[in-house]
Structure formats: C-alpha cells, structure tokens
Backbone as a printed PyTorch tensor [residue, N CA C, xyz], in Angstrom:
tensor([[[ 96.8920, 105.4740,  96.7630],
         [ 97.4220, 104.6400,  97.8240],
         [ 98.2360, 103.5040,  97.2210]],

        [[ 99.5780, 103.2080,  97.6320],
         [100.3800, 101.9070,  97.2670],
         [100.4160, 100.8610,  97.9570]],

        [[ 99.9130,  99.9940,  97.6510],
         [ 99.8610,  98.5510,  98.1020],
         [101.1910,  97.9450,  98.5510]],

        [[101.6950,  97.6920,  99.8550],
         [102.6910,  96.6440, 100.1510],
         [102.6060,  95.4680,  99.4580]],

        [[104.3090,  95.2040,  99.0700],
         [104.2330,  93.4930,  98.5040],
         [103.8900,  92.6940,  99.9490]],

        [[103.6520,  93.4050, 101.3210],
         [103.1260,  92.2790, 102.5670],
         [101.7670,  92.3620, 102.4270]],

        [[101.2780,  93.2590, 101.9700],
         [ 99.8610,  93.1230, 102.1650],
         [ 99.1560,  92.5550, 100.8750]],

        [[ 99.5140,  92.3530,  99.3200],
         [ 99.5280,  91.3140,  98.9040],
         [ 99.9110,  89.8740,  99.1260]],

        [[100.9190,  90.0030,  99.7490],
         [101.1350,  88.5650, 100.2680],
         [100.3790,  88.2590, 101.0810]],

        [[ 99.7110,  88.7690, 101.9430],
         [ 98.8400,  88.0960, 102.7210],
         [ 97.3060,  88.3920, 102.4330]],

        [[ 96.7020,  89.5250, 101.7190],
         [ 95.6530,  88.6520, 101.0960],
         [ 95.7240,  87.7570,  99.9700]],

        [[ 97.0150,  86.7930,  99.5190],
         [ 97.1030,  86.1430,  98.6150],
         [ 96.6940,  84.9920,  99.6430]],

        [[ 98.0690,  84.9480, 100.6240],
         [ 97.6760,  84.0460, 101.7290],
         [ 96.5780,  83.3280, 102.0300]],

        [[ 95.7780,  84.5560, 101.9630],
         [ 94.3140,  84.2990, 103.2380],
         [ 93.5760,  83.4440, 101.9940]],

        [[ 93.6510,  83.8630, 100.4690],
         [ 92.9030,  83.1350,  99.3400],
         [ 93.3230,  81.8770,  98.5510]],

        [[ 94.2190,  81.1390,  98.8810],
         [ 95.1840,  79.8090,  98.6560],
         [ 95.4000,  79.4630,  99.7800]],

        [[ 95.6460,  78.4390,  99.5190],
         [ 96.6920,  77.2200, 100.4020],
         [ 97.5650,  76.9870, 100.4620]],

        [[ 98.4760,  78.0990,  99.9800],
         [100.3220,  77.9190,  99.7390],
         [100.7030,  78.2250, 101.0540]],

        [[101.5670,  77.2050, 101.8480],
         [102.4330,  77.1460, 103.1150],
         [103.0260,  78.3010, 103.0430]],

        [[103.5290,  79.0360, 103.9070],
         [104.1080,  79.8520, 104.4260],
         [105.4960,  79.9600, 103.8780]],

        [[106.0110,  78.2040, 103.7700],
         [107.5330,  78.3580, 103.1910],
         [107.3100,  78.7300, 101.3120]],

        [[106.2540,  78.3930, 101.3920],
         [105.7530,  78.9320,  99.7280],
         [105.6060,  80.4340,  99.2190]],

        [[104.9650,  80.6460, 100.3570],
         [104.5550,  82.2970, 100.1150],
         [105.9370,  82.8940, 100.2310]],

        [[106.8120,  82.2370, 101.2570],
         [108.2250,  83.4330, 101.1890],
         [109.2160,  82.8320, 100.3110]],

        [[108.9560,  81.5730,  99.5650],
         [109.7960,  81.6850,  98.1230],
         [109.1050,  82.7740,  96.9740]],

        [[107.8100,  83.0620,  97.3430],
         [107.2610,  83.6410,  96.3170],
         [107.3360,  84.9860,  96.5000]],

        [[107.6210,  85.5900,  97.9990],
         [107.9660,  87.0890,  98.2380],
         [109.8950,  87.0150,  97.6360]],

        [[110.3390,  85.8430,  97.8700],
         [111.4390,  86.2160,  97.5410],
         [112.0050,  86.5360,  96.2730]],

        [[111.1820,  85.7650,  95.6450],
         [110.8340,  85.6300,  93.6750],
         [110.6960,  87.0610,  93.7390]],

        [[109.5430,  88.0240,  93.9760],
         [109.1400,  89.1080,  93.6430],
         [109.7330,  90.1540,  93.9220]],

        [[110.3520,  89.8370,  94.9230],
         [111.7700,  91.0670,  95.6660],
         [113.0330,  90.7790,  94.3320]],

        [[113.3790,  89.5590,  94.1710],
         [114.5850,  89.5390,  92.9570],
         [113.9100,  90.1280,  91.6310]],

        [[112.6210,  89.7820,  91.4860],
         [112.1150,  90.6450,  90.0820],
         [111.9390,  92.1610,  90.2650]],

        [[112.0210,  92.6600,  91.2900],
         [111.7290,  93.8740,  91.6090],
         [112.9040,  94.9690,  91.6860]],

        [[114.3100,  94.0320,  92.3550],
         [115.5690,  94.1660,  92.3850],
         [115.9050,  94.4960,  90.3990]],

        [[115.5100,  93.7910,  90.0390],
         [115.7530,  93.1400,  88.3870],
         [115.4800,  94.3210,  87.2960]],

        [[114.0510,  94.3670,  87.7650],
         [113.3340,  95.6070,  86.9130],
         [113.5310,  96.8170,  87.4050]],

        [[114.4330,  97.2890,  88.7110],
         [115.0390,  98.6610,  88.7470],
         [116.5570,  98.5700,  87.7800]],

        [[117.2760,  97.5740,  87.9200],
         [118.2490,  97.3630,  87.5730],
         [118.5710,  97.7160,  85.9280]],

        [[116.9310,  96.9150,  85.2340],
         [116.9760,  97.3810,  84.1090],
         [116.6340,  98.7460,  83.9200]],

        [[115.7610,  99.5470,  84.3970],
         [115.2090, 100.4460,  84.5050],
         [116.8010, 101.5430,  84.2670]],

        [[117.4890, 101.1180,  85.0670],
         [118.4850, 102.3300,  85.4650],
         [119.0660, 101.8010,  84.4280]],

        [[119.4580, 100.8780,  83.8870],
         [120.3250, 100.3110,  82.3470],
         [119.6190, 101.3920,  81.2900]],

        [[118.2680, 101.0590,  81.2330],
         [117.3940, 101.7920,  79.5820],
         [118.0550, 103.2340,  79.6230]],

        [[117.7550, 104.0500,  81.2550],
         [118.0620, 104.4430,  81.4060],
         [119.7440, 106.1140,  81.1620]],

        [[120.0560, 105.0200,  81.7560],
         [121.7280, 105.0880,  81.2540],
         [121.9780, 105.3630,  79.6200]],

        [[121.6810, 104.2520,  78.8040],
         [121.5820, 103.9180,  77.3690],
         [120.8460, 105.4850,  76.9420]],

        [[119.8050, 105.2840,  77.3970],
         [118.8030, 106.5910,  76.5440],
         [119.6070, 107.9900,  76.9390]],

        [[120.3450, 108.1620,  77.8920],
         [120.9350, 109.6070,  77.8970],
         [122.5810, 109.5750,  77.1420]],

        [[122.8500, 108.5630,  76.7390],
         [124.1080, 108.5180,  75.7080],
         [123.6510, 108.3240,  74.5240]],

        [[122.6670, 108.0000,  74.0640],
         [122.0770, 108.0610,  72.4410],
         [121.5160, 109.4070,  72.4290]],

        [[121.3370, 110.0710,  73.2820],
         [120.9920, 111.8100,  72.7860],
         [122.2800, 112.1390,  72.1790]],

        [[122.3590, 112.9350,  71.2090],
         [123.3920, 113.8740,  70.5880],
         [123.4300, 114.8020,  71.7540]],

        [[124.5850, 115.7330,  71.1760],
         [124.4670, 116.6710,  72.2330],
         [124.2380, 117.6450,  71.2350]],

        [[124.4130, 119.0710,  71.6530],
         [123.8870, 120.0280,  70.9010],
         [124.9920, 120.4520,  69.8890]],

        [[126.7190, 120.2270,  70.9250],
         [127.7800, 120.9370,  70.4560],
         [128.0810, 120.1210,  69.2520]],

        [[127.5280, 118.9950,  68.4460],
         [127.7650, 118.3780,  67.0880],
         [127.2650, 118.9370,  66.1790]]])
C-alpha cells in the first residue's frame, strides 16, 4: 500500500502544532523535492544509457 503525501501531512498535522500555512509550505517543499528527484532520476538516467558502448564498436 502507498501512502499519500496528504495523508502524511495530516497525520503529521494531527502530531505538531505547525499552522496550516506551515504544513502547506512544507507540502510545497516536498512536492519541489519530489519534482527534483524525478528530474534527477531521468538525468542519471539519460547519462547511464549514453555511457553504454554499443555493441557495433
């Protein structure tokens, strides 16, 4: 089963005292790191299928 980043956010919620305008700088933080780490993902990506040789060398 995969956990929503809403349903972490709100049992983070329910266990702190961070305002609401807090929690959605902090969903917004985690959406740009999330944005970030596909971004790299598809970079390593990219990189690792042009450092294969090919066969015809």
């Amino acid at each position: 089963m995969q956990v929503g980043l809403e349903d972490v956010l709100n049992e983070y919620r329910d266990h702190t005292k961070f305002t609401t305008d807090e929690l959605l700088m902090h969903k917004a933080a985690l959406k740009n790191a999330e944005k970030q780490i596909a971004e790299l993902q598809a970079e390593n990506t990219r990189l690792k299928s042009e450092s294969v040789p090919s066969d015809s060398e």
